[in-house]
Structures are given as structure tokens and as C-alpha cells.
Amino acid sequence: MFNKIIDKIKGAGVLSLSLEEASKKASRSMGCYKLYLDGVKYVGRAENGLRKEFDRLYNLKGRTLAEKEIKANRDKISVSFVILPTKEKCREIEMKWINQLKPEWNKLKM
């Protein structure tokens, strides 16, 4: 019973997950996310669904500098996210977090 509750909380982004775990358990709803590796390294939005975005990130080919960093560290990265109701809200929160946190990998252009 307790494990089912923890899984629901993780699936809603309340607790942090590994990138691999998020690619399998995160919500399919749209939202914004943060990637962590000794602090926030990247902030993004997932307008087509969080789980789909985490799966994409976990399986990157590594073309841009940011993608290369994510690919090289994919098994060390943890994620947190928030579910949002609209694409406009996703864009708003993503920009707010980028401006506040100034994540290193966002500067490398995805």
C-alpha cells in the first residue's frame, strides 16, 4: 500500500526521480521540469507530455552541447516537474525558472 502511494506521488512530480525512472513513471500530462546534477542544470517544458519528454531526453543522440551533457550524465541526472494546465502556462513557468535559476545547460542551446 505504501509503495503505491509513493509511486503516485512520484508520478505527480512531488518527489524527484531519476531520468530513467521518470521516462517510465512520470505523468503523461504537460508541464515543466528541472534536471539536476549537483544543482539545477537544465529547465524545460513538455507540451506533449512529461513522460514522452523524459523518454526523449533519456534516449538523446547528443547533437547539441546541451544534449551531449544530458546524454553523458543521463544515469546521474534526477528530475522534478510540475504538471500545468496549458501550453501558455508551460512557457511562462519555463521562462520564469530560466531567469531565476540560470541553468548552465540552457545556455548551451538544445
PDB file of N, CA and C in Angstrom:
ATOM      1  N   MET A   1       0.834  -1.196   0.000  1.00  0.00           N
ATOM      2  CA  MET A   1       0.000   0.000   0.000  1.00  0.00           C
ATOM      3  C   MET A   1       0.872   1.251   0.000  1.00  0.00           C
ATOM      4  N   PHE A   2       1.849   1.302   0.893  1.00  0.00           N
ATOM      5  CA  PHE A   2       2.723   2.473   0.992  1.00  0.00           C
ATOM      6  C   PHE A   2       3.466   2.712  -0.319  1.00  0.00           C
ATOM      7  N   ASN A   3       3.948   1.645  -0.965  1.00  0.00           N
ATOM      8  CA  ASN A   3       4.672   1.776  -2.232  1.00  0.00           C
ATOM      9  C   ASN A   3       3.786   2.347  -3.328  1.00  0.00           C
ATOM     10  N   LYS A   4       2.499   1.990  -3.337  1.00  0.00           N
ATOM     11  CA  LYS A   4       1.569   2.540  -4.326  1.00  0.00           C
ATOM     12  C   LYS A   4       1.391   4.043  -4.116  1.00  0.00           C
ATOM     13  N   ILE A   5       1.336   4.464  -2.868  1.00  0.00           N
ATOM     14  CA  ILE A   5       1.210   5.894  -2.557  1.00  0.00           C
ATOM     15  C   ILE A   5       2.466   6.633  -3.012  1.00  0.00           C
ATOM     16  N   ILE A   6       3.627   6.099  -2.719  1.00  0.00           N
ATOM     17  CA  ILE A   6       4.891   6.718  -3.140  1.00  0.00           C
ATOM     18  C   ILE A   6       4.954   6.801  -4.663  1.00  0.00           C
ATOM     19  N   ASP A   7       4.539   5.749  -5.362  1.00  0.00           N
ATOM     20  CA  ASP A   7       4.540   5.765  -6.827  1.00  0.00           C
ATOM     21  C   ASP A   7       3.625   6.859  -7.371  1.00  0.00           C
ATOM     22  N   LYS A   8       2.456   7.055  -6.742  1.00  0.00           N
ATOM     23  CA  LYS A   8       1.553   8.119  -7.180  1.00  0.00           C
ATOM     24  C   LYS A   8       2.176   9.494  -6.954  1.00  0.00           C
ATOM     25  N   ILE A   9       2.823   9.682  -5.817  1.00  0.00           N
ATOM     26  CA  ILE A   9       3.473  10.959  -5.517  1.00  0.00           C
ATOM     27  C   ILE A   9       4.600  11.210  -6.513  1.00  0.00           C
ATOM     28  N   LYS A  10       5.416  10.211  -6.775  1.00  0.00           N
ATOM     29  CA  LYS A  10       6.492  10.360  -7.753  1.00  0.00           C
ATOM     30  C   LYS A  10       5.942  10.661  -9.134  1.00  0.00           C
ATOM     31  N   GLY A  11       4.889   9.975  -9.521  1.00  0.00           N
ATOM     32  CA  GLY A  11       4.277  10.183 -10.833  1.00  0.00           C
ATOM     33  C   GLY A  11       3.717  11.578 -11.011  1.00  0.00           C
ATOM     34  N   ALA A  12       3.413  12.229  -9.898  1.00  0.00           N
ATOM     35  CA  ALA A  12       2.912  13.598  -9.941  1.00  0.00           C
ATOM     36  C   ALA A  12       4.026  14.628  -9.790  1.00  0.00           C
ATOM     37  N   GLY A  13       5.266  14.192  -9.701  1.00  0.00           N
ATOM     38  CA  GLY A  13       6.391  15.124  -9.653  1.00  0.00           C
ATOM     39  C   GLY A  13       6.681  15.703  -8.291  1.00  0.00           C
ATOM     40  N   VAL A  14       6.074  15.174  -7.252  1.00  0.00           N
ATOM     41  CA  VAL A  14       6.278  15.715  -5.912  1.00  0.00           C
ATOM     42  C   VAL A  14       7.662  15.348  -5.386  1.00  0.00           C
ATOM     43  N   LEU A  15       8.107  14.147  -5.679  1.00  0.00           N
ATOM     44  CA  LEU A  15       9.447  13.708  -5.294  1.00  0.00           C
ATOM     45  C   LEU A  15      10.330  13.699  -6.533  1.00  0.00           C
ATOM     46  N   SER A  16      11.628  13.752  -6.336  1.00  0.00           N
ATOM     47  CA  SER A  16      12.490  13.685  -7.510  1.00  0.00           C
ATOM     48  C   SER A  16      12.683  12.236  -7.940  1.00  0.00           C
ATOM     49  N   LEU A  17      12.872  12.052  -9.234  1.00  0.00           N
ATOM     50  CA  LEU A  17      13.058  10.743  -9.841  1.00  0.00           C
ATOM     51  C   LEU A  17      14.342  10.755 -10.647  1.00  0.00           C
ATOM     52  N   SER A  18      14.893   9.582 -10.904  1.00  0.00           N
ATOM     53  CA  SER A  18      15.984   9.523 -11.868  1.00  0.00           C
ATOM     54  C   SER A  18      15.376   9.786 -13.246  1.00  0.00           C
ATOM     55  N   LEU A  19      16.194  10.210 -14.185  1.00  0.00           N
ATOM     56  CA  LEU A  19      15.703  10.456 -15.537  1.00  0.00           C
ATOM     57  C   LEU A  19      15.115   9.179 -16.129  1.00  0.00           C
ATOM     58  N   GLU A  20      15.779   8.046 -15.899  1.00  0.00           N
ATOM     59  CA  GLU A  20      15.274   6.781 -16.424  1.00  0.00           C
ATOM     60  C   GLU A  20      13.912   6.444 -15.818  1.00  0.00           C
ATOM     61  N   GLU A  21      13.788   6.600 -14.498  1.00  0.00           N
ATOM     62  CA  GLU A  21      12.525   6.296 -13.827  1.00  0.00           C
ATOM     63  C   GLU A  21      11.417   7.233 -14.307  1.00  0.00           C
ATOM     64  N   ALA A  22      11.744   8.507 -14.500  1.00  0.00           N
ATOM     65  CA  ALA A  22      10.763   9.480 -14.978  1.00  0.00           C
ATOM     66  C   ALA A  22      10.283   9.130 -16.380  1.00  0.00           C
ATOM     67  N   SER A  23      11.166   8.566 -17.199  1.00  0.00           N
ATOM     68  CA  SER A  23      10.772   8.196 -18.557  1.00  0.00           C
ATOM     69  C   SER A  23       9.752   7.060 -18.566  1.00  0.00           C
ATOM     70  N   LYS A  24       9.591   6.394 -17.430  1.00  0.00           N
ATOM     71  CA  LYS A  24       8.645   5.280 -17.332  1.00  0.00           C
ATOM     72  C   LYS A  24       7.455   5.568 -16.424  1.00  0.00           C
ATOM     73  N   LYS A  25       7.638   6.469 -15.438  1.00  0.00           N
ATOM     74  CA  LYS A  25       6.602   6.646 -14.417  1.00  0.00           C
ATOM     75  C   LYS A  25       5.986   8.041 -14.348  1.00  0.00           C
ATOM     76  N   ALA A  26       6.580   9.023 -14.990  1.00  0.00           N
ATOM     77  CA  ALA A  26       6.066  10.393 -14.865  1.00  0.00           C
ATOM     78  C   ALA A  26       4.693  10.516 -15.519  1.00  0.00           C
ATOM     79  N   SER A  27       4.008  11.547 -15.170  1.00  0.00           N
ATOM     80  CA  SER A  27       2.695  11.828 -15.739  1.00  0.00           C
ATOM     81  C   SER A  27       2.797  12.038 -17.248  1.00  0.00           C
ATOM     82  N   ARG A  28       1.729  11.729 -17.938  1.00  0.00           N
ATOM     83  CA  ARG A  28       1.659  11.988 -19.377  1.00  0.00           C
ATOM     84  C   ARG A  28       1.124  13.385 -19.659  1.00  0.00           C
ATOM     85  N   SER A  29       0.812  14.128 -18.610  1.00  0.00           N
ATOM     86  CA  SER A  29       0.302  15.497 -18.753  1.00  0.00           C
ATOM     87  C   SER A  29       1.420  16.447 -19.147  1.00  0.00           C
ATOM     88  N   MET A  30       1.041  17.626 -19.641  1.00  0.00           N
ATOM     89  CA  MET A  30       2.050  18.645 -19.960  1.00  0.00           C
ATOM     90  C   MET A  30       2.535  19.296 -18.676  1.00  0.00           C
ATOM     91  N   GLY A  31       3.725  19.903 -18.759  1.00  0.00           N
ATOM     92  CA  GLY A  31       4.267  20.574 -17.592  1.00  0.00           C
ATOM     93  C   GLY A  31       5.675  21.086 -17.837  1.00  0.00           C
ATOM     94  N   CYS A  32       6.317  21.506 -16.776  1.00  0.00           N
ATOM     95  CA  CYS A  32       7.705  21.989 -16.811  1.00  0.00           C
ATOM     96  C   CYS A  32       8.537  21.117 -15.893  1.00  0.00           C
ATOM     97  N   TYR A  33       9.833  21.072 -16.188  1.00  0.00           N
ATOM     98  CA  TYR A  33      10.714  20.200 -15.422  1.00  0.00           C
ATOM     99  C   TYR A  33      12.078  20.837 -15.202  1.00  0.00           C
ATOM    100  N   LYS A  34      12.782  20.289 -14.216  1.00  0.00           N
ATOM    101  CA  LYS A  34      14.164  20.672 -13.912  1.00  0.00           C
ATOM    102  C   LYS A  34      15.004  19.404 -13.907  1.00  0.00           C
ATOM    103  N   LEU A  35      16.185  19.494 -14.515  1.00  0.00           N
ATOM    104  CA  LEU A  35      17.158  18.404 -14.472  1.00  0.00           C
ATOM    105  C   LEU A  35      18.243  18.792 -13.479  1.00  0.00           C
ATOM    106  N   TYR A  36      18.592  17.868 -12.582  1.00  0.00           N
ATOM    107  CA  TYR A  36      19.566  18.128 -11.515  1.00  0.00           C
ATOM    108  C   TYR A  36      20.793  17.236 -11.655  1.00  0.00           C
ATOM    109  N   LEU A  37      21.932  17.835 -11.449  1.00  0.00           N
ATOM    110  CA  LEU A  37      23.204  17.124 -11.325  1.00  0.00           C
ATOM    111  C   LEU A  37      24.097  18.077 -10.542  1.00  0.00           C
ATOM    112  N   ASP A  38      24.152  17.899  -9.229  1.00  0.00           N
ATOM    113  CA  ASP A  38      24.827  18.878  -8.363  1.00  0.00           C
ATOM    114  C   ASP A  38      24.231  20.263  -8.581  1.00  0.00           C
ATOM    115  N   GLY A  39      22.943  20.364  -8.481  1.00  0.00           N
ATOM    116  CA  GLY A  39      22.213  21.613  -8.700  1.00  0.00           C
ATOM    117  C   GLY A  39      21.419  21.551  -9.997  1.00  0.00           C
ATOM    118  N   VAL A  40      20.603  22.567 -10.232  1.00  0.00           N
ATOM    119  CA  VAL A  40      19.784  22.606 -11.445  1.00  0.00           C
ATOM    120  C   VAL A  40      20.681  22.879 -12.642  1.00  0.00           C
ATOM    121  N   LYS A  41      20.647  21.976 -13.606  1.00  0.00           N
ATOM    122  CA  LYS A  41      21.470  22.115 -14.815  1.00  0.00           C
ATOM    123  C   LYS A  41      20.649  22.510 -16.029  1.00  0.00           C
ATOM    124  N   TYR A  42      19.365  22.132 -16.053  1.00  0.00           N
ATOM    125  CA  TYR A  42      18.540  22.415 -17.218  1.00  0.00           C
ATOM    126  C   TYR A  42      17.085  22.539 -16.801  1.00  0.00           C
ATOM    127  N   VAL A  43      16.376  23.452 -17.453  1.00  0.00           N
ATOM    128  CA  VAL A  43      14.952  23.662 -17.249  1.00  0.00           C
ATOM    129  C   VAL A  43      14.286  23.545 -18.608  1.00  0.00           C
ATOM    130  N   GLY A  44      13.158  22.871 -18.653  1.00  0.00           N
ATOM    131  CA  GLY A  44      12.452  22.738 -19.927  1.00  0.00           C
ATOM    132  C   GLY A  44      10.963  22.612 -19.729  1.00  0.00           C
ATOM    133  N   ARG A  45      10.274  22.580 -20.859  1.00  0.00           N
ATOM    134  CA  ARG A  45       8.826  22.386 -20.829  1.00  0.00           C
ATOM    135  C   ARG A  45       8.493  21.178 -21.689  1.00  0.00           C
ATOM    136  N   ALA A  46       7.379  20.542 -21.359  1.00  0.00           N
ATOM    137  CA  ALA A  46       6.935  19.339 -22.062  1.00  0.00           C
ATOM    138  C   ALA A  46       5.473  19.531 -22.461  1.00  0.00           C
ATOM    139  N   GLU A  47       5.261  20.185 -23.578  1.00  0.00           N
ATOM    140  CA  GLU A  47       3.899  20.464 -24.024  1.00  0.00           C
ATOM    141  C   GLU A  47       3.207  19.221 -24.567  1.00  0.00           C
ATOM    142  N   ASN A  48       3.969  18.209 -24.959  1.00  0.00           N
ATOM    143  CA  ASN A  48       3.393  16.969 -25.484  1.00  0.00           C
ATOM    144  C   ASN A  48       3.397  15.845 -24.454  1.00  0.00           C
ATOM    145  N   GLY A  49       3.680  16.177 -23.211  1.00  0.00           N
ATOM    146  CA  GLY A  49       3.653  15.184 -22.141  1.00  0.00           C
ATOM    147  C   GLY A  49       5.009  14.999 -21.493  1.00  0.00           C
ATOM    148  N   LEU A  50       5.015  14.968 -20.173  1.00  0.00           N
ATOM    149  CA  LEU A  50       6.262  14.851 -19.411  1.00  0.00           C
ATOM    150  C   LEU A  50       6.953  13.517 -19.637  1.00  0.00           C
ATOM    151  N   ARG A  51       6.205  12.430 -19.569  1.00  0.00           N
ATOM    152  CA  ARG A  51       6.837  11.120 -19.740  1.00  0.00           C
ATOM    153  C   ARG A  51       7.476  11.007 -21.120  1.00  0.00           C
ATOM    154  N   LYS A  52       6.796  11.496 -22.136  1.00  0.00           N
ATOM    155  CA  LYS A  52       7.342  11.464 -23.501  1.00  0.00           C
ATOM    156  C   LYS A  52       8.627  12.286 -23.593  1.00  0.00           C
ATOM    157  N   GLU A  53       8.648  13.440 -22.942  1.00  0.00           N
ATOM    158  CA  GLU A  53       9.846  14.303 -22.945  1.00  0.00           C
ATOM    159  C   GLU A  53      11.001  13.644 -22.205  1.00  0.00           C
ATOM    160  N   PHE A  54      10.732  13.021 -21.057  1.00  0.00           N
ATOM    161  CA  PHE A  54      11.797  12.360 -20.309  1.00  0.00           C
ATOM    162  C   PHE A  54      12.347  11.165 -21.083  1.00  0.00           C
ATOM    163  N   ASP A  55      11.486  10.454 -21.796  1.00  0.00           N
ATOM    164  CA  ASP A  55      11.947   9.355 -22.631  1.00  0.00           C
ATOM    165  C   ASP A  55      12.850   9.900 -23.745  1.00  0.00           C
ATOM    166  N   ARG A  56      12.449  11.004 -24.342  1.00  0.00           N
ATOM    167  CA  ARG A  56      13.265  11.636 -25.380  1.00  0.00           C
ATOM    168  C   ARG A  56      14.626  12.041 -24.828  1.00  0.00           C
ATOM    169  N   LEU A  57      14.635  12.673 -23.661  1.00  0.00           N
ATOM    170  CA  LEU A  57      15.891  13.113 -23.059  1.00  0.00           C
ATOM    171  C   LEU A  57      16.785  11.933 -22.696  1.00  0.00           C
ATOM    172  N   TYR A  58      16.186  10.873 -22.191  1.00  0.00           N
ATOM    173  CA  TYR A  58      16.989   9.706 -21.792  1.00  0.00           C
ATOM    174  C   TYR A  58      17.633   9.032 -23.001  1.00  0.00           C
ATOM    175  N   ASN A  59      16.991   9.125 -24.142  1.00  0.00           N
ATOM    176  CA  ASN A  59      17.475   8.444 -25.347  1.00  0.00           C
ATOM    177  C   ASN A  59      18.046   9.398 -26.390  1.00  0.00           C
ATOM    178  N   LEU A  60      18.543  10.551 -25.961  1.00  0.00           N
ATOM    179  CA  LEU A  60      19.100  11.545 -26.887  1.00  0.00           C
ATOM    180  C   LEU A  60      20.241  10.988 -27.712  1.00  0.00           C
ATOM    181  N   LYS A  61      20.382  11.547 -28.912  1.00  0.00           N
ATOM    182  CA  LYS A  61      21.513  11.206 -29.783  1.00  0.00           C
ATOM    183  C   LYS A  61      22.741  12.046 -29.412  1.00  0.00           C
ATOM    184  N   GLY A  62      22.524  13.222 -28.819  1.00  0.00           N
ATOM    185  CA  GLY A  62      23.644  14.063 -28.377  1.00  0.00           C
ATOM    186  C   GLY A  62      24.219  14.924 -29.481  1.00  0.00           C
ATOM    187  N   ARG A  63      23.376  15.705 -30.134  1.00  0.00           N
ATOM    188  CA  ARG A  63      23.830  16.549 -31.237  1.00  0.00           C
ATOM    189  C   ARG A  63      24.329  17.919 -30.760  1.00  0.00           C
ATOM    190  N   THR A  64      23.570  18.586 -29.898  1.00  0.00           N
ATOM    191  CA  THR A  64      23.979  19.903 -29.397  1.00  0.00           C
ATOM    192  C   THR A  64      24.809  19.728 -28.124  1.00  0.00           C
ATOM    193  N   LEU A  65      25.435  20.801 -27.677  1.00  0.00           N
ATOM    194  CA  LEU A  65      26.236  20.728 -26.444  1.00  0.00           C
ATOM    195  C   LEU A  65      25.374  20.331 -25.245  1.00  0.00           C
ATOM    196  N   ALA A  66      24.176  20.901 -25.146  1.00  0.00           N
ATOM    197  CA  ALA A  66      23.288  20.553 -24.031  1.00  0.00           C
ATOM    198  C   ALA A  66      22.892  19.086 -24.103  1.00  0.00           C
ATOM    199  N   GLU A  67      22.561  18.608 -25.301  1.00  0.00           N
ATOM    200  CA  GLU A  67      22.192  17.205 -25.454  1.00  0.00           C
ATOM    201  C   GLU A  67      23.357  16.280 -25.113  1.00  0.00           C
ATOM    202  N   LYS A  68      24.558  16.679 -25.468  1.00  0.00           N
ATOM    203  CA  LYS A  68      25.741  15.868 -25.144  1.00  0.00           C
ATOM    204  C   LYS A  68      25.925  15.766 -23.640  1.00  0.00           C
ATOM    205  N   GLU A  69      25.696  16.863 -22.919  1.00  0.00           N
ATOM    206  CA  GLU A  69      25.801  16.849 -21.447  1.00  0.00           C
ATOM    207  C   GLU A  69      24.750  15.925 -20.845  1.00  0.00           C
ATOM    208  N   ILE A  70      23.524  16.022 -21.346  1.00  0.00           N
ATOM    209  CA  ILE A  70      22.453  15.171 -20.820  1.00  0.00           C
ATOM    210  C   ILE A  70      22.765  13.710 -21.105  1.00  0.00           C
ATOM    211  N   LYS A  71      23.170  13.414 -22.333  1.00  0.00           N
ATOM    212  CA  LYS A  71      23.487  12.030 -22.704  1.00  0.00           C
ATOM    213  C   LYS A  71      24.620  11.466 -21.849  1.00  0.00           C
ATOM    214  N   ALA A  72      25.666  12.255 -21.646  1.00  0.00           N
ATOM    215  CA  ALA A  72      26.828  11.798 -20.880  1.00  0.00           C
ATOM    216  C   ALA A  72      26.494  11.546 -19.409  1.00  0.00           C
ATOM    217  N   ASN A  73      25.492  12.227 -18.905  1.00  0.00           N
ATOM    218  CA  ASN A  73      25.158  12.145 -17.474  1.00  0.00           C
ATOM    219  C   ASN A  73      23.783  11.545 -17.209  1.00  0.00           C
ATOM    220  N   ARG A  74      23.164  10.939 -18.186  1.00  0.00           N
ATOM    221  CA  ARG A  74      21.764  10.538 -18.071  1.00  0.00           C
ATOM    222  C   ARG A  74      21.474   9.627 -16.879  1.00  0.00           C
ATOM    223  N   ASP A  75      22.431   8.815 -16.481  1.00  0.00           N
ATOM    224  CA  ASP A  75      22.186   7.917 -15.350  1.00  0.00           C
ATOM    225  C   ASP A  75      22.477   8.560 -14.002  1.00  0.00           C
ATOM    226  N   LYS A  76      22.967   9.783 -14.010  1.00  0.00           N
ATOM    227  CA  LYS A  76      23.227  10.521 -12.764  1.00  0.00           C
ATOM    228  C   LYS A  76      22.218  11.650 -12.556  1.00  0.00           C
ATOM    229  N   ILE A  77      21.449  11.965 -13.591  1.00  0.00           N
ATOM    230  CA  ILE A  77      20.505  13.083 -13.543  1.00  0.00           C
ATOM    231  C   ILE A  77      19.245  12.679 -12.793  1.00  0.00           C
ATOM    232  N   SER A  78      18.759  13.597 -11.955  1.00  0.00           N
ATOM    233  CA  SER A  78      17.442  13.424 -11.356  1.00  0.00           C
ATOM    234  C   SER A  78      16.552  14.552 -11.876  1.00  0.00           C
ATOM    235  N   VAL A  79      15.253  14.343 -11.807  1.00  0.00           N
ATOM    236  CA  VAL A  79      14.313  15.324 -12.334  1.00  0.00           C
ATOM    237  C   VAL A  79      13.227  15.624 -11.313  1.00  0.00           C
ATOM    238  N   SER A  80      12.696  16.816 -11.414  1.00  0.00           N
ATOM    239  CA  SER A  80      11.458  17.159 -10.718  1.00  0.00           C
ATOM    240  C   SER A  80      10.606  17.899 -11.741  1.00  0.00           C
ATOM    241  N   PHE A  81       9.314  17.888 -11.531  1.00  0.00           N
ATOM    242  CA  PHE A  81       8.447  18.543 -12.512  1.00  0.00           C
ATOM    243  C   PHE A  81       7.154  18.996 -11.864  1.00  0.00           C
ATOM    244  N   VAL A  82       6.464  19.846 -12.591  1.00  0.00           N
ATOM    245  CA  VAL A  82       5.160  20.320 -12.175  1.00  0.00           C
ATOM    246  C   VAL A  82       4.218  20.144 -13.361  1.00  0.00           C
ATOM    247  N   ILE A  83       3.023  19.659 -13.096  1.00  0.00           N
ATOM    248  CA  ILE A  83       2.001  19.487 -14.119  1.00  0.00           C
ATOM    249  C   ILE A  83       1.278  20.825 -14.276  1.00  0.00           C
ATOM    250  N   LEU A  84       1.085  21.242 -15.517  1.00  0.00           N
ATOM    251  CA  LEU A  84       0.458  22.534 -15.791  1.00  0.00           C
ATOM    252  C   LEU A  84      -0.712  22.370 -16.760  1.00  0.00           C
ATOM    253  N   PRO A  85      -1.681  23.292 -16.709  1.00  0.00           N
ATOM    254  CA  PRO A  85      -2.916  23.104 -17.486  1.00  0.00           C
ATOM    255  C   PRO A  85      -2.852  23.530 -18.952  1.00  0.00           C
ATOM    256  N   THR A  86      -1.946  24.446 -19.303  1.00  0.00           N
ATOM    257  CA  THR A  86      -1.929  24.969 -20.668  1.00  0.00           C
ATOM    258  C   THR A  86      -0.506  25.136 -21.186  1.00  0.00           C
ATOM    259  N   LYS A  87      -0.379  25.199 -22.520  1.00  0.00           N
ATOM    260  CA  LYS A  87       0.927  25.438 -23.134  1.00  0.00           C
ATOM    261  C   LYS A  87       1.456  26.821 -22.751  1.00  0.00           C
ATOM    262  N   GLU A  88       0.561  27.779 -22.642  1.00  0.00           N
ATOM    263  CA  GLU A  88       0.965  29.129 -22.252  1.00  0.00           C
ATOM    264  C   GLU A  88       1.571  29.149 -20.853  1.00  0.00           C
ATOM    265  N   LYS A  89       0.947  28.400 -19.938  1.00  0.00           N
ATOM    266  CA  LYS A  89       1.473  28.319 -18.567  1.00  0.00           C
ATOM    267  C   LYS A  89       2.827  27.609 -18.568  1.00  0.00           C
ATOM    268  N   CYS A  90       2.992  26.586 -19.415  1.00  0.00           N
ATOM    269  CA  CYS A  90       4.286  25.895 -19.530  1.00  0.00           C
ATOM    270  C   CYS A  90       5.368  26.875 -19.959  1.00  0.00           C
ATOM    271  N   ARG A  91       5.078  27.676 -20.973  1.00  0.00           N
ATOM    272  CA  ARG A  91       6.069  28.639 -21.467  1.00  0.00           C
ATOM    273  C   ARG A  91       6.394  29.688 -20.400  1.00  0.00           C
ATOM    274  N   GLU A  92       5.364  30.131 -19.684  1.00  0.00           N
ATOM    275  CA  GLU A  92       5.551  31.137 -18.632  1.00  0.00           C
ATOM    276  C   GLU A  92       6.444  30.604 -17.509  1.00  0.00           C
ATOM    277  N   ILE A  93       6.155  29.416 -17.017  1.00  0.00           N
ATOM    278  CA  ILE A  93       6.926  28.839 -15.911  1.00  0.00           C
ATOM    279  C   ILE A  93       8.345  28.520 -16.356  1.00  0.00           C
ATOM    280  N   GLU A  94       8.504  27.982 -17.559  1.00  0.00           N
ATOM    281  CA  GLU A  94       9.842  27.679 -18.064  1.00  0.00           C
ATOM    282  C   GLU A  94      10.701  28.949 -18.082  1.00  0.00           C
ATOM    283  N   MET A  95      10.178  30.039 -18.636  1.00  0.00           N
ATOM    284  CA  MET A  95      10.952  31.290 -18.698  1.00  0.00           C
ATOM    285  C   MET A  95      11.238  31.837 -17.294  1.00  0.00           C
ATOM    286  N   LYS A  96      10.268  31.727 -16.408  1.00  0.00           N
ATOM    287  CA  LYS A  96      10.461  32.188 -15.027  1.00  0.00           C
ATOM    288  C   LYS A  96      11.615  31.421 -14.378  1.00  0.00           C
ATOM    289  N   TRP A  97      11.614  30.095 -14.508  1.00  0.00           N
ATOM    290  CA  TRP A  97      12.676  29.279 -13.914  1.00  0.00           C
ATOM    291  C   TRP A  97      14.031  29.564 -14.555  1.00  0.00           C
ATOM    292  N   ILE A  98      14.063  29.712 -15.870  1.00  0.00           N
ATOM    293  CA  ILE A  98      15.334  30.009 -16.550  1.00  0.00           C
ATOM    294  C   ILE A  98      15.896  31.337 -16.056  1.00  0.00           C
ATOM    295  N   ASN A  99      15.044  32.341 -15.957  1.00  0.00           N
ATOM    296  CA  ASN A  99      15.505  33.657 -15.494  1.00  0.00           C
ATOM    297  C   ASN A  99      15.940  33.637 -14.036  1.00  0.00           C
ATOM    298  N   GLN A 100      15.258  32.880 -13.208  1.00  0.00           N
ATOM    299  CA  GLN A 100      15.601  32.802 -11.785  1.00  0.00           C
ATOM    300  C   GLN A 100      16.836  31.940 -11.532  1.00  0.00           C
ATOM    301  N   LEU A 101      16.888  30.775 -12.155  1.00  0.00           N
ATOM    302  CA  LEU A 101      17.907  29.772 -11.833  1.00  0.00           C
ATOM    303  C   LEU A 101      19.145  29.830 -12.724  1.00  0.00           C
ATOM    304  N   LYS A 102      18.999  30.387 -13.919  1.00  0.00           N
ATOM    305  CA  LYS A 102      20.109  30.482 -14.887  1.00  0.00           C
ATOM    306  C   LYS A 102      20.849  29.152 -15.038  1.00  0.00           C
ATOM    307  N   PRO A 103      20.116  28.096 -15.421  1.00  0.00           N
ATOM    308  CA  PRO A 103      20.738  26.775 -15.519  1.00  0.00           C
ATOM    309  C   PRO A 103      21.827  26.729 -16.597  1.00  0.00           C
ATOM    310  N   GLU A 104      22.921  26.107 -16.242  1.00  0.00           N
ATOM    311  CA  GLU A 104      24.110  26.038 -17.088  1.00  0.00           C
ATOM    312  C   GLU A 104      23.845  25.448 -18.470  1.00  0.00           C
ATOM    313  N   TRP A 105      23.086  24.361 -18.554  1.00  0.00           N
ATOM    314  CA  TRP A 105      22.899  23.692 -19.842  1.00  0.00           C
ATOM    315  C   TRP A 105      21.904  24.409 -20.734  1.00  0.00           C
ATOM    316  N   ASN A 106      21.035  25.261 -20.182  1.00  0.00           N
ATOM    317  CA  ASN A 106      20.130  26.032 -21.039  1.00  0.00           C
ATOM    318  C   ASN A 106      20.902  26.999 -21.927  1.00  0.00           C
ATOM    319  N   LYS A 107      22.060  27.410 -21.465  1.00  0.00           N
ATOM    320  CA  LYS A 107      22.885  28.338 -22.237  1.00  0.00           C
ATOM    321  C   LYS A 107      23.564  27.645 -23.417  1.00  0.00           C
ATOM    322  N   LEU A 108      23.548  26.307 -23.431  1.00  0.00           N
ATOM    323  CA  LEU A 108      24.232  25.550 -24.482  1.00  0.00           C
ATOM    324  C   LEU A 108      23.331  25.291 -25.683  1.00  0.00           C
ATOM    325  N   LYS A 109      22.102  25.725 -25.636  1.00  0.00           N
ATOM    326  CA  LYS A 109      21.110  25.594 -26.711  1.00  0.00           C
ATOM    327  C   LYS A 109      20.807  24.137 -27.048  1.00  0.00           C
ATOM    328  N   MET A 110      19.558  23.778 -26.855  1.00  0.00           N
ATOM    329  CA  MET A 110      19.100  22.420 -27.198  1.00  0.00           C
ATOM    330  C   MET A 110      18.796  22.356 -28.674  1.00  0.00           C
TER     331      MET A 110
END
